[in-house]
Amino acid sequence: MLSRIFHLFLIASYLSGSIDLSAQSCSFKRYQERVFNAVVTSNDLVYGNAPALILPYLGESFTYNTDLTLDLFEPAGDTLNKRPLVILAFGGGFLIGSKEDEDIQATCDSLAKRGYVTASINYRIGMDIINTKSAERAVYRGIQDFSAAIRYFKEYAATYRIDTNYIFAGGVSAGSISALHMAFADESDRYQSSYQSSLPFIAPDMGCKDCSGNNYNHSSTNIKALINCWGAIGNVNFLEPGEDIPMVSFHGDSDLVVPYDSGYPFAVLATMPYVYGSLPISTRANAIGLYNELFTFVGEGHNVWGTVVNNSFVGGPSQYMQPIIQSISDFLFIFLKPETAPIIGDTVVCANEIITYSTSETSGSAYCWDITGGTLVGSNPSSSSVDIQWDSIGVHQLNVIESSSFEAIGDTQSISVLVNGLPSVFTGNDQEICENDSTTISANGAVIYSWMPITGLVSPYDSITIAHPSTTTTYTVTGTDANTCQATDSITITVNALPNVDAGPDTIICDGEIITLNGSGASSYSWDNAIVNGTPFSPNASATYTVTGTDANTCQSTDTITILVNTLPEIPIIMRNNDSIYTSNGYSYSWLLDGIVVTGEDNHFICPVEPGTYVVEVTDSNGCKSISAPFLILSENPLLAEKNNLIDIFPNPNKGLFKISFKALVEQQGKMEIYNILGENIYDASIDCKDMLVNIQDLMGGIYLIRIYFNDAEYIGRFIIK
């Protein structure tokens, strides 16, 4: 409950107590101040029809049916689809007054310019002032007519663009009495006098509260709040626990027409019903926990804002007129103002971070966000939830104002946000490596580090890590400082392909040959085994050589070449056989006389036809060659005379036992050698130029050569072992 005492300085308080929201995004102060310049008025709208007393008063049964009318006030140019409605009823003791009374008209006009739809209603008047029951029935007519007006607006809510959940009711004096009873008096609280009665007080049954005026099937009880201007109620217990219709009351504490406390209206008219004014009403509301505000005007009487006679103020409105209207506006705004929840979101953030902030969402509301030090991002800045990127380091303010579906703005919700700077994360310069190599990368400027992608990293969560990417990769490190703020930096590791080094094809050579190794596919080359690229050399054994090629990126790769070194065939020995000279079998033969190839002689033997120095070059199956020692054929050498028959082997063929006979005398010591068909020496013996017996029966059958030579001559023969 809010109780206030009004004094003459109230106007000054009113003028200085407004809330300045001009700096906010939502600056439209609908319902709080005049925001519309003009009002559209629709007069004498008929909201019902009911039996009214014939005046002057003749009795409760003397009635006629009359239209119940109202004047409607709407903000000019208003486009809102659903608007709150304020219904006000005039004062006059249920005897005089009308909807045209200047105080009610002025209040309706003022509230309409604030954004409300307002209505000043006529209700039925007339009673016997000296008859309590007649007075009670007069109040009940006011209750019924107020109910009919509410039902009318609910029926035509779409026509007048009214939200029926926000209907406010009230009035002045008798009009307020009708509104209070309409809101709080149940059917069980109905005056007994409203039922049918006979002598001595003849009266018809007036029906239920909602059974008069029109037959619109709506309830009149669910109004949002009440405006009580110097009104009263027949019993404060009509306000029952659980009531949910708040009220604002205005009353002079010296009112002699409607008591501020309790008593009879008009002070001396005990024939009127006993009533309870604004003070006990407020006390009862407080007792049952019903929100209410009471404005007490000390020393003031009835009609605090000025007396109205014949629809007009006498001497103009009092100094309280505008403050009361403002207080009514402030009170009603309580129920229109959205209850914006506190802002939810991080209050400690990092620069450039995008954070979501939100307040509770109400259907139909729009939200005006005001940011310092940040930028609102996203496509819906009027949403209850927004994303804000904080641009500036320091402490900044975030505000939100909610504008409801009624265009009522709520209180500003604010939070302070500390924006911390970002760490200065640095990874160094980009690097280049060769395929299959690795490198060390590092970051500094933060406390915690995380590298991405983790592929190819040994320790992706350390400041220093080994990187061995298989392809060119950009690694991004996220550094987090002590404030959990993060920044990133990147380093690109360029992976250069290895050179396609070629050592050349494997090669087969013969012992003693010279070969040159040349690598290709790179810029420079290095061989193992002390080989110099492009320099001839002669390998002495089969081996595999490795070349390392280095390209312009200093990347290296290797290749190998195998050099197979075939041994030379055994040096052939030239032997004599009768009229020929021969050597051991090989693969191919070439005979030379005095250094000149003997044409056509490619067998392992040759019949010399002229003296000179003979050599034989033997080539094996690998193409390797050996050359014999020179064999001198003199002109007087008996070898040239095929028919000399200087040596005889008998028997020939034999079984390994044979006799050698010399047909000429040779007075020298010599030597005998026996070779198999492969040129292998298998037998040696000394001779003294005499006939001799040779026993080689352990040899296998085959063709054998025998060589007998002296210092100046050589004798060669051939025999066969069976």
XYZ file of C-alpha atoms in Angstrom:
722
model
C 0.000 0.000 0.000
C 1.172 3.491 -0.780
C -0.240 6.354 1.271
C 0.520 9.907 0.298
C -0.297 13.318 1.821
C -0.858 16.144 -0.662
C 0.074 19.711 0.253
C 0.261 22.891 -1.776
C 3.791 22.093 -2.956
C 2.510 18.990 -4.779
C 2.632 20.693 -8.150
C 6.342 21.370 -7.794
C 6.914 17.757 -6.806
C 5.000 16.631 -9.856
C 6.996 18.823 -12.185
C 10.358 17.619 -10.858
C 9.613 13.917 -10.458
C 9.497 12.768 -14.068
C 11.939 10.122 -15.325
C 14.223 11.205 -18.132
C 14.684 8.424 -20.666
C 15.560 10.708 -23.544
C 18.992 9.141 -23.809
C 17.552 5.659 -24.252
C 16.632 3.960 -27.474
C 13.021 3.643 -26.355
C 11.979 7.249 -25.853
C 8.248 7.019 -26.596
C 6.628 7.816 -23.228
C 3.152 6.609 -24.035
C 0.882 6.482 -20.944
C 3.394 8.536 -18.945
C 2.926 11.874 -20.644
C 0.978 13.417 -23.494
C 2.334 11.882 -26.695
C -0.682 12.532 -28.947
C -1.601 16.071 -29.935
C -5.267 15.437 -30.574
C -8.130 13.165 -29.597
C -10.887 11.696 -31.742
C -14.197 11.822 -29.852
C -17.256 9.689 -30.583
C -20.227 11.054 -28.648
C -23.427 9.444 -27.435
C -22.581 5.882 -28.293
C -25.372 3.635 -27.005
C -24.035 0.860 -24.851
C -27.372 -0.341 -23.463
C -30.993 0.342 -22.577
C -32.583 0.084 -19.131
C -35.610 1.313 -17.114
C -34.909 4.704 -15.553
C -36.900 6.448 -12.804
C -39.311 9.159 -13.837
C -38.125 12.436 -12.379
C -39.169 14.105 -10.244
C -39.209 10.944 -8.177
C -42.613 9.243 -7.954
C -41.628 5.758 -6.843
C -39.510 2.749 -7.803
C -42.161 1.371 -10.112
C -42.491 4.542 -12.162
C -39.888 4.016 -14.889
C -39.273 4.409 -18.592
C -36.755 2.722 -20.844
C -33.794 4.905 -21.717
C -30.668 4.478 -23.785
C -27.432 4.264 -21.872
C -24.818 6.348 -23.692
C -21.141 7.162 -23.490
C -18.567 9.436 -25.074
C -15.472 7.690 -26.459
C -12.022 9.307 -26.620
C -9.257 7.844 -28.814
C -5.732 9.107 -29.568
C -5.733 10.709 -33.012
C -3.530 8.862 -35.474
C -2.998 5.879 -33.197
C -2.122 2.690 -35.089
C -1.897 0.288 -32.167
C -4.090 -2.776 -32.684
C -4.941 -3.336 -29.027
C -5.122 -0.574 -26.455
C -5.965 -0.266 -22.759
C -9.373 1.203 -21.865
C -10.299 3.545 -19.002
C -14.029 3.882 -18.170
C -14.974 6.788 -15.896
C -18.296 7.731 -14.330
C -19.318 11.242 -13.239
C -20.267 12.358 -9.729
C -23.409 14.037 -8.404
C -24.797 12.012 -5.530
C -26.885 9.837 -7.910
C -29.101 12.911 -8.316
C -27.332 15.133 -10.821
C -24.429 15.105 -13.267
C -23.705 13.538 -16.655
C -20.977 12.192 -18.888
C -20.447 15.735 -20.152
C -19.164 16.945 -16.767
C -16.002 18.908 -17.384
C -13.813 17.098 -14.848
C -14.559 13.666 -16.342
C -14.268 14.963 -19.909
C -10.925 16.613 -19.106
C -9.610 13.441 -17.468
C -10.712 11.286 -20.420
C -9.139 13.731 -22.858
C -5.880 13.888 -20.923
C -5.568 10.114 -20.598
C -6.433 9.649 -24.287
C -3.591 11.983 -25.224
C -1.359 9.738 -23.147
C -2.400 6.786 -25.302
C -5.436 5.275 -23.588
C -8.880 4.725 -25.049
C -11.211 6.385 -22.544
C -14.953 6.541 -22.039
C -17.173 8.843 -20.018
C -20.393 6.959 -19.367
C -23.871 8.060 -18.453
C -25.660 5.966 -15.864
C -29.174 6.183 -14.481
C -29.742 8.696 -11.641
C -32.590 9.547 -9.312
C -33.763 8.430 -5.848
C -35.717 9.398 -2.768
C -33.019 10.994 -0.602
C -34.963 10.339 2.566
C -35.376 6.648 1.860
C -32.392 4.386 2.464
C -33.740 1.611 0.255
C -34.265 4.019 -2.624
C -30.676 5.235 -2.212
C -29.400 1.649 -2.240
C -31.321 0.948 -5.432
C -29.812 4.086 -6.992
C -26.321 2.735 -6.217
C -27.317 -0.656 -7.671
C -28.470 0.998 -10.917
C -25.042 2.608 -11.179
C -23.429 -0.806 -10.608
C -25.587 -2.408 -13.321
C -24.906 0.359 -15.825
C -21.159 0.257 -15.189
C -21.296 -3.504 -15.748
C -23.249 -3.004 -18.985
C -20.622 -0.537 -20.230
C -17.822 -3.033 -19.589
C -19.738 -5.810 -21.337
C -20.364 -3.493 -24.287
C -16.673 -2.793 -24.765
C -15.844 -6.481 -24.498
C -18.415 -7.188 -27.200
C -16.953 -4.536 -29.507
C -13.325 -4.841 -28.486
C -12.196 -5.387 -32.084
C -14.137 -2.350 -33.284
C -12.519 -0.050 -30.763
C -9.165 -1.917 -30.776
C -9.292 -2.650 -27.066
C -7.430 -5.287 -25.121
C -10.100 -6.586 -22.745
C -7.435 -7.775 -20.307
C -6.602 -4.132 -19.635
C -9.877 -2.414 -18.728
C -9.605 0.139 -15.931
C -12.720 1.482 -14.188
C -13.362 4.383 -11.877
C -15.122 7.614 -11.325
C -15.789 10.627 -9.204
C -17.881 10.553 -6.018
C -21.090 8.627 -6.915
C -19.401 7.335 -10.078
C -16.579 5.952 -7.953
C -19.096 4.388 -5.532
C -20.656 2.555 -8.506
C -17.240 1.385 -9.736
C -16.137 0.143 -6.289
C -19.319 -1.865 -5.754
C -19.265 -3.186 -9.315
C -15.708 -4.455 -8.749
C -15.940 -5.866 -5.212
C -19.600 -6.642 -4.392
C -20.621 -10.192 -5.301
C -24.158 -11.398 -5.961
C -24.276 -12.462 -2.317
C -23.468 -8.850 -1.338
C -26.399 -7.491 -3.320
C -28.624 -5.040 -1.475
C -31.805 -6.703 -0.261
C -33.653 -3.638 -1.472
C -32.743 -4.509 -5.084
C -35.097 -7.452 -4.990
C -38.869 -7.128 -5.468
C -40.706 -5.712 -2.489
C -44.245 -4.640 -1.565
C -45.764 -2.207 0.865
C -44.615 -0.120 2.476
C -41.840 0.055 -0.210
C -43.131 -1.165 -3.511
C -40.317 -1.941 -5.927
C -39.673 -4.359 -8.806
C -36.773 -6.847 -8.837
C -33.762 -5.183 -10.455
C -32.071 -8.443 -11.484
C -28.432 -9.429 -11.152
C -25.495 -7.094 -11.645
C -24.895 -8.325 -15.200
C -28.588 -8.683 -16.100
C -29.369 -5.113 -17.123
C -28.643 -2.752 -19.980
C -27.669 -5.298 -22.633
C -27.490 -9.033 -23.102
C -23.820 -9.264 -24.097
C -22.523 -12.487 -22.617
C -19.440 -11.198 -20.834
C -18.325 -10.756 -17.265
C -17.652 -7.367 -15.742
C -15.586 -8.560 -12.800
C -12.167 -9.025 -14.361
C -11.112 -5.406 -14.556
C -7.438 -4.541 -14.224
C -7.571 -1.783 -11.585
C -9.805 0.907 -10.068
C -9.634 4.702 -9.862
C -11.402 5.981 -6.738
C -11.837 9.741 -6.594
C -13.469 10.573 -3.258
C -15.730 7.533 -3.375
C -16.911 5.009 -0.786
C -18.217 1.458 -0.342
C -21.118 0.061 1.651
C -19.007 -2.537 3.465
C -15.217 -2.836 3.517
C -15.635 -6.596 3.855
C -16.766 -6.614 0.236
C -12.981 -6.579 -0.262
C -12.264 -10.233 0.375
C -8.924 -11.999 0.721
C -7.601 -12.963 -2.691
C -8.963 -9.880 -4.436
C -6.736 -8.908 -7.349
C -8.116 -5.524 -8.394
C -5.651 -2.878 -7.205
C -6.881 0.674 -6.731
C -5.740 4.233 -6.348
C -7.755 6.539 -4.099
C -7.855 10.338 -3.829
C -9.750 11.946 -0.936
C -9.800 15.127 1.104
C -9.719 14.364 4.828
C -12.334 17.099 5.437
C -14.887 15.758 2.927
C -18.459 16.314 4.231
C -20.208 14.812 1.191
C -18.568 11.382 1.020
C -16.719 10.654 4.260
C -12.948 10.190 4.094
C -13.296 7.737 6.970
C -16.839 6.377 7.479
C -20.307 7.789 8.027
C -23.363 8.976 6.193
C -23.140 10.873 2.916
C -23.842 14.563 3.088
C -22.898 14.396 6.778
C -26.381 14.962 8.157
C -28.475 12.672 5.961
C -28.815 9.620 8.161
C -31.395 8.321 5.722
C -28.592 7.580 3.247
C -26.733 4.238 3.464
C -23.766 4.193 5.831
C -20.550 4.096 3.832
C -16.808 3.665 4.257
C -14.545 6.140 2.565
C -11.077 5.915 1.101
C -9.244 5.593 4.429
C -10.992 2.408 5.681
C -11.002 1.051 2.130
C -7.227 1.431 2.039
C -6.899 -0.046 5.517
C -8.934 -3.103 4.475
C -6.933 -3.493 1.267
C -3.725 -3.447 3.270
C -5.110 -6.061 5.640
C -5.870 -8.507 2.831
C -2.672 -7.757 0.905
C -4.343 -5.911 -1.975
C -2.107 -3.344 -3.613
C -3.514 0.178 -3.308
C -2.390 3.760 -3.203
C -4.096 6.421 -1.090
C -3.547 10.127 -1.727
C -4.882 12.142 1.214
C -5.450 15.855 0.691
C -5.081 17.447 4.105
C -7.764 20.013 4.920
C -9.539 19.541 1.609
C -13.208 18.708 1.223
C -15.190 17.084 -1.569
C -14.266 17.439 -5.265
C -10.601 17.981 -4.565
C -9.796 18.919 -8.149
C -12.639 21.461 -8.354
C -16.397 21.734 -8.166
C -18.493 21.053 -11.258
C -21.941 22.582 -11.652
C -23.986 22.187 -14.819
C -21.145 20.213 -16.402
C -18.579 22.969 -15.806
C -15.966 23.799 -13.212
C -16.919 26.618 -10.917
C -13.943 28.916 -11.003
C -11.860 26.403 -12.942
C -10.008 23.329 -11.736
C -7.989 23.447 -8.534
C -4.225 23.213 -8.297
C -4.655 19.456 -7.722
C -6.255 18.672 -11.090
C -3.079 17.992 -13.065
C -1.221 16.251 -10.209
C -4.192 13.907 -9.703
C -4.341 13.092 -13.419
C -0.587 12.476 -13.400
C -0.937 10.237 -10.348
C -3.727 8.319 -12.084
C -1.459 7.982 -15.112
C 1.442 6.796 -12.952
C -0.770 4.285 -11.160
C -2.240 2.838 -14.348
C 1.218 2.637 -15.880
C 2.238 0.186 -13.161
C 0.007 -2.411 -14.809
C 1.050 -1.580 -18.344
C 4.744 -1.240 -17.730
C 6.518 -4.458 -18.640
C 8.363 -6.126 -15.806
C 11.655 -6.517 -17.567
C 13.880 -9.155 -16.041
C 17.523 -8.357 -15.280
C 19.967 -8.766 -18.123
C 21.635 -12.159 -18.243
C 25.084 -12.410 -19.771
C 28.787 -12.302 -19.027
C 30.000 -9.266 -17.129
C 33.683 -9.982 -17.691
C 34.538 -10.462 -21.356
C 37.380 -10.138 -23.796
C 37.877 -7.558 -26.516
C 36.248 -8.493 -29.837
C 34.343 -11.300 -28.129
C 30.728 -11.762 -29.187
C 28.516 -12.430 -26.160
C 24.798 -13.147 -26.005
C 22.772 -11.047 -23.584
C 19.120 -11.595 -22.873
C 16.195 -10.669 -20.743
C 12.934 -12.551 -20.353
C 10.854 -12.446 -23.511
C 7.265 -11.222 -23.449
C 5.046 -11.868 -26.430
C 4.512 -8.703 -28.441
C 7.300 -6.759 -26.749
C 10.208 -5.094 -28.472
C 13.523 -4.430 -26.756
C 15.742 -1.395 -27.123
C 19.397 -2.069 -26.384
C 21.919 0.659 -25.678
C 25.609 -0.218 -25.636
C 28.797 1.661 -24.899
C 32.059 0.127 -25.965
C 30.424 -2.519 -28.105
C 28.499 -3.176 -31.288
C 25.220 -4.990 -31.630
C 25.492 -7.710 -34.260
C 22.726 -9.749 -35.823
C 19.611 -9.055 -37.815
C 17.081 -8.493 -35.008
C 18.212 -5.700 -32.683
C 14.765 -5.477 -31.046
C 14.841 -9.058 -29.796
C 14.973 -9.971 -26.120
C 18.272 -11.687 -26.857
C 21.093 -9.984 -28.722
C 24.705 -10.646 -29.600
C 27.164 -7.892 -28.764
C 30.749 -7.652 -29.910
C 32.806 -5.740 -27.381
C 35.140 -3.386 -29.221
C 36.803 -1.301 -26.519
C 38.814 -2.236 -23.454
C 37.491 -0.967 -20.122
C 34.276 -0.923 -18.107
C 31.188 -0.335 -20.229
C 27.435 -0.165 -19.759
C 24.729 -2.269 -21.360
C 21.113 -1.121 -21.030
C 17.829 -2.517 -22.254
C 14.353 -1.051 -22.210
C 11.345 -3.167 -23.029
C 8.483 -1.719 -25.044
C 5.366 -3.822 -24.557
C 2.680 -4.617 -27.078
C 0.915 -1.526 -25.660
C 4.006 0.580 -26.448
C 4.595 0.934 -22.737
C 8.255 1.109 -21.820
C 9.659 -0.656 -18.792
C 12.370 0.344 -16.400
C 15.880 0.390 -17.742
C 17.814 -2.739 -16.912
C 21.570 -2.246 -16.821
C 24.731 -4.190 -16.257
C 28.356 -3.147 -16.248
C 30.724 -5.164 -18.396
C 34.480 -5.305 -17.941
C 36.201 -5.771 -21.295
C 39.716 -7.156 -20.969
C 42.310 -6.795 -23.685
C 43.501 -9.726 -25.745
C 46.894 -11.364 -25.329
C 49.534 -10.563 -27.951
C 50.113 -14.021 -29.365
C 53.062 -14.366 -31.759
C 54.288 -17.443 -33.625
C 57.204 -16.029 -35.571
C 57.925 -16.134 -39.278
C 56.700 -18.747 -41.707
C 59.053 -21.631 -42.316
C 60.051 -24.013 -45.070
C 61.012 -27.638 -44.651
C 61.670 -30.548 -46.923
C 59.338 -33.468 -47.287
C 59.690 -35.938 -44.385
C 61.536 -33.346 -42.292
C 60.329 -31.655 -39.095
C 60.773 -28.249 -37.516
C 60.185 -26.547 -34.183
C 57.406 -23.967 -33.928
C 56.636 -21.856 -30.886
C 54.228 -19.214 -29.602
C 54.451 -16.621 -26.857
C 52.358 -13.899 -25.248
C 49.802 -16.080 -23.429
C 49.523 -18.684 -20.675
C 47.766 -21.595 -22.356
C 48.178 -22.630 -25.969
C 46.277 -24.820 -28.370
C 47.424 -25.537 -31.924
C 45.185 -26.493 -34.817
C 45.201 -28.648 -36.772
C 46.855 -31.163 -34.505
C 47.901 -33.328 -37.465
C 51.651 -33.500 -37.665
C 52.244 -31.973 -34.217
C 54.020 -33.736 -31.374
C 52.615 -31.552 -28.555
C 49.616 -29.552 -29.811
C 48.940 -28.018 -26.371
C 52.420 -26.731 -25.593
C 53.890 -23.364 -26.461
C 56.758 -25.144 -28.242
C 56.151 -28.199 -30.373
C 57.702 -30.224 -33.157
C 55.849 -30.035 -36.473
C 56.268 -32.588 -39.215
C 53.486 -31.940 -41.716
C 53.302 -34.085 -44.818
C 52.026 -31.201 -46.941
C 52.164 -27.427 -46.702
C 50.109 -26.567 -43.608
C 49.065 -23.395 -41.808
C 49.012 -23.916 -38.053
C 46.895 -21.566 -35.946
C 47.636 -21.251 -32.256
C 45.036 -19.974 -29.816
C 46.619 -18.359 -26.799
C 44.658 -17.880 -23.579
C 45.782 -15.406 -20.932
C 45.051 -15.217 -17.205
C 41.719 -13.485 -17.929
C 40.712 -16.380 -20.221
C 40.927 -13.985 -23.138
C 42.112 -15.524 -26.355
C 43.937 -14.410 -29.451
C 45.356 -16.301 -32.385
C 48.307 -16.196 -34.710
C 49.264 -18.438 -37.577
C 52.410 -19.829 -39.083
C 52.661 -21.571 -42.433
C 55.027 -24.482 -42.845
C 55.784 -24.885 -46.534
C 56.714 -28.471 -47.337
C 59.002 -28.586 -50.359
C 59.008 -31.778 -52.386
C 62.212 -33.787 -52.462
C 64.224 -33.732 -55.679
C 63.720 -36.719 -57.963
C 67.323 -37.855 -57.843
C 68.420 -40.513 -60.337
C 71.771 -42.271 -60.058
C 71.344 -43.949 -63.428
C 70.749 -47.591 -64.325
C 72.637 -50.414 -62.710
C 75.746 -51.241 -64.747
C 77.862 -54.319 -65.420
C 81.559 -53.811 -66.187
C 84.666 -55.857 -66.334
C 87.439 -55.640 -63.848
C 89.696 -52.772 -64.702
C 87.159 -50.794 -66.724
C 86.716 -47.078 -66.056
C 83.214 -45.724 -65.343
C 81.776 -42.274 -64.668
C 78.782 -41.792 -62.293
C 76.483 -38.792 -62.925
C 73.425 -38.005 -60.802
C 70.421 -36.125 -62.196
C 67.259 -34.384 -60.858
C 68.939 -32.032 -58.374
C 71.318 -29.104 -58.252
C 74.332 -30.709 -56.617
C 75.386 -34.256 -55.858
C 77.433 -36.117 -53.322
C 78.452 -39.784 -53.677
C 79.577 -42.173 -51.028
C 82.745 -44.240 -51.300
C 84.706 -41.082 -52.158
C 83.234 -40.971 -55.649
C 83.128 -37.557 -57.322
C 80.145 -36.853 -59.543
C 81.196 -36.872 -63.215
C 84.746 -38.049 -62.488
C 85.866 -41.352 -64.046
C 87.096 -44.129 -61.776
C 87.754 -47.849 -61.932
C 85.930 -49.948 -59.359
C 87.880 -52.944 -58.158
C 84.877 -54.905 -56.950
C 81.124 -55.041 -57.310
C 79.440 -52.404 -55.119
C 76.338 -50.284 -54.640
C 76.912 -46.529 -54.758
C 74.551 -43.957 -53.185
C 74.186 -40.421 -54.486
C 72.627 -37.618 -52.422
C 71.101 -34.869 -54.538
C 70.410 -31.388 -53.144
C 67.985 -28.990 -54.876
C 67.622 -25.200 -54.716
C 65.504 -25.531 -51.514
C 68.337 -27.528 -49.890
C 66.051 -30.543 -49.956
C 67.811 -33.829 -50.462
C 66.999 -37.303 -51.653
C 69.077 -40.294 -52.625
C 69.276 -42.968 -55.227
C 71.548 -45.949 -55.668
C 73.293 -47.635 -58.523
C 74.850 -51.079 -58.438
C 78.058 -51.619 -60.397
C 78.636 -55.314 -61.011
C 82.342 -55.876 -61.678
C 82.900 -59.164 -63.474
C 86.297 -60.755 -63.116
C 88.401 -61.066 -66.219
C 88.777 -64.483 -67.711
C 91.987 -66.280 -66.756
C 94.906 -65.045 -68.791
C 95.092 -67.444 -71.690
C 98.223 -69.452 -72.370
C 99.231 -70.099 -75.950
C 100.286 -73.677 -76.514
C 101.532 -75.582 -79.544
C 99.947 -78.579 -81.117
C 101.884 -79.829 -84.106
C 101.248 -77.245 -86.755
C 99.021 -74.988 -84.641
C 99.025 -72.880 -81.550
C 96.009 -72.772 -79.311
C 94.677 -71.629 -75.975
C 92.110 -72.895 -73.463
C 88.512 -72.752 -74.433
C 86.754 -69.471 -73.751
C 83.659 -67.709 -75.098
C 85.198 -65.986 -78.086
C 88.721 -65.445 -79.377
C 90.683 -62.879 -81.290
C 94.264 -63.587 -82.520
C 96.748 -60.829 -83.130
C 100.064 -61.007 -84.968
C 102.444 -58.246 -84.100
C 99.481 -56.236 -82.708
C 97.288 -56.670 -85.765
C 94.140 -58.751 -85.670
C 94.415 -61.846 -87.754
C 91.308 -61.682 -89.848
C 88.996 -64.651 -89.713
C 90.762 -66.336 -86.818
C 88.162 -66.504 -84.052
C 88.721 -70.040 -82.785
C 90.764 -71.096 -79.826
C 93.549 -72.233 -82.164
C 95.388 -70.866 -85.143
C 97.896 -72.298 -87.625
C 100.675 -69.752 -87.941
C 101.782 -69.184 -91.490
C 104.377 -66.517 -90.835
C 106.760 -65.703 -88.058
C 106.128 -62.997 -85.504
C 104.660 -62.347 -82.055
C 101.278 -63.913 -81.511
C 98.808 -63.081 -78.730
C 95.248 -64.233 -78.178
C 92.460 -62.179 -76.596
C 89.866 -64.347 -74.876
C 86.360 -62.946 -74.220
C 84.101 -64.693 -71.703
C 80.285 -64.805 -71.622
C 80.190 -61.479 -69.722
C 82.171 -59.774 -72.448
C 85.248 -59.516 -70.265
C 88.596 -59.970 -71.963
C 92.049 -61.235 -71.101
C 95.063 -61.303 -73.372
C 97.804 -63.855 -73.364
C 101.477 -63.370 -73.086
C 103.207 -62.988 -76.455
C 104.163 -66.206 -78.213
C 107.119 -65.849 -80.584
C 107.197 -67.863 -83.769
C 110.661 -67.815 -85.376
C 111.258 -68.513 -88.991
C 113.465 -71.533 -88.098
C 111.083 -72.789 -85.438
C 110.123 -76.322 -86.235
C 106.569 -75.427 -85.361
C 106.269 -73.751 -88.720
C 107.032 -77.002 -90.471
C 104.051 -79.106 -89.838
C 105.713 -82.234 -91.332
C 108.793 -82.232 -89.140
C 107.031 -84.452 -86.649
C 109.437 -83.623 -83.827
C 107.297 -85.221 -81.096
C 105.290 -88.388 -81.023
C 102.606 -89.475 -78.494
C 101.867 -93.152 -78.462
C 99.319 -94.534 -78.159
C 96.916 -91.741 -78.944
C 94.122 -92.119 -77.952
C 95.078 -93.919 -74.737
C 93.818 -94.694 -71.262
C 96.072 -92.243 -69.479
C 99.279 -94.130 -70.014
C 101.328 -93.080 -72.984
C 104.889 -92.590 -74.236
C 106.487 -89.388 -75.519
C 109.227 -89.772 -78.079
C 111.427 -87.035 -79.588
C 112.297 -87.473 -83.256
C 115.099 -84.943 -83.115
C 117.804 -84.401 -80.653
C 117.183 -81.479 -78.366
C 120.045 -80.972 -75.992
C 118.244 -78.917 -73.365
C 116.430 -79.488 -70.123
C 112.743 -78.595 -70.438
C 109.376 -78.801 -68.820
C 106.168 -80.595 -69.653
C 102.673 -79.275 -68.810
C 99.323 -80.974 -69.424
C 96.083 -78.908 -69.663
C 92.454 -79.974 -69.810
C 90.063 -78.581 -72.382
C 89.264 -75.682 -69.981
C 92.867 -74.564 -70.007
C 93.492 -75.730 -66.444
C 96.965 -76.971 -65.714
C 96.583 -80.463 -64.303
C 100.031 -81.971 -64.593
C 103.669 -80.804 -64.573
C 106.946 -82.652 -65.059
C 110.563 -81.987 -65.992
C 112.073 -83.577 -69.083
C 115.556 -84.235 -70.333
C 114.823 -84.762 -74.057
C 114.628 -88.498 -73.790
C 111.700 -90.721 -74.407
C 109.516 -90.865 -71.338
C 106.413 -92.659 -70.083
C 103.568 -90.517 -68.734
C 101.026 -92.034 -66.328
C 97.886 -89.963 -65.791
C 95.391 -92.792 -65.610
C 93.472 -91.048 -62.802
C 92.212 -88.426 -65.251
C 88.826 -88.610 -66.823
C 88.394 -89.282 -70.462
C 88.632 -86.305 -72.792
C 90.895 -84.172 -74.967
C 94.073 -82.891 -73.333
C 96.884 -80.623 -74.451
C 100.531 -81.258 -73.752
C 103.126 -78.503 -73.792
C 106.838 -79.143 -73.800
C 109.039 -76.093 -73.876
C 112.650 -75.217 -73.709
C 114.393 -71.909 -73.457
C 114.170 -71.244 -77.185
C 111.503 -73.566 -78.446
C 108.101 -74.943 -77.608
C 106.396 -78.132 -78.690
C 102.645 -78.618 -78.391
C 100.647 -81.762 -78.925
C 97.231 -83.172 -78.301
C 96.018 -86.534 -77.024
C 92.824 -88.207 -76.062
C 92.108 -90.297 -72.969
C 89.372 -92.827 -73.496
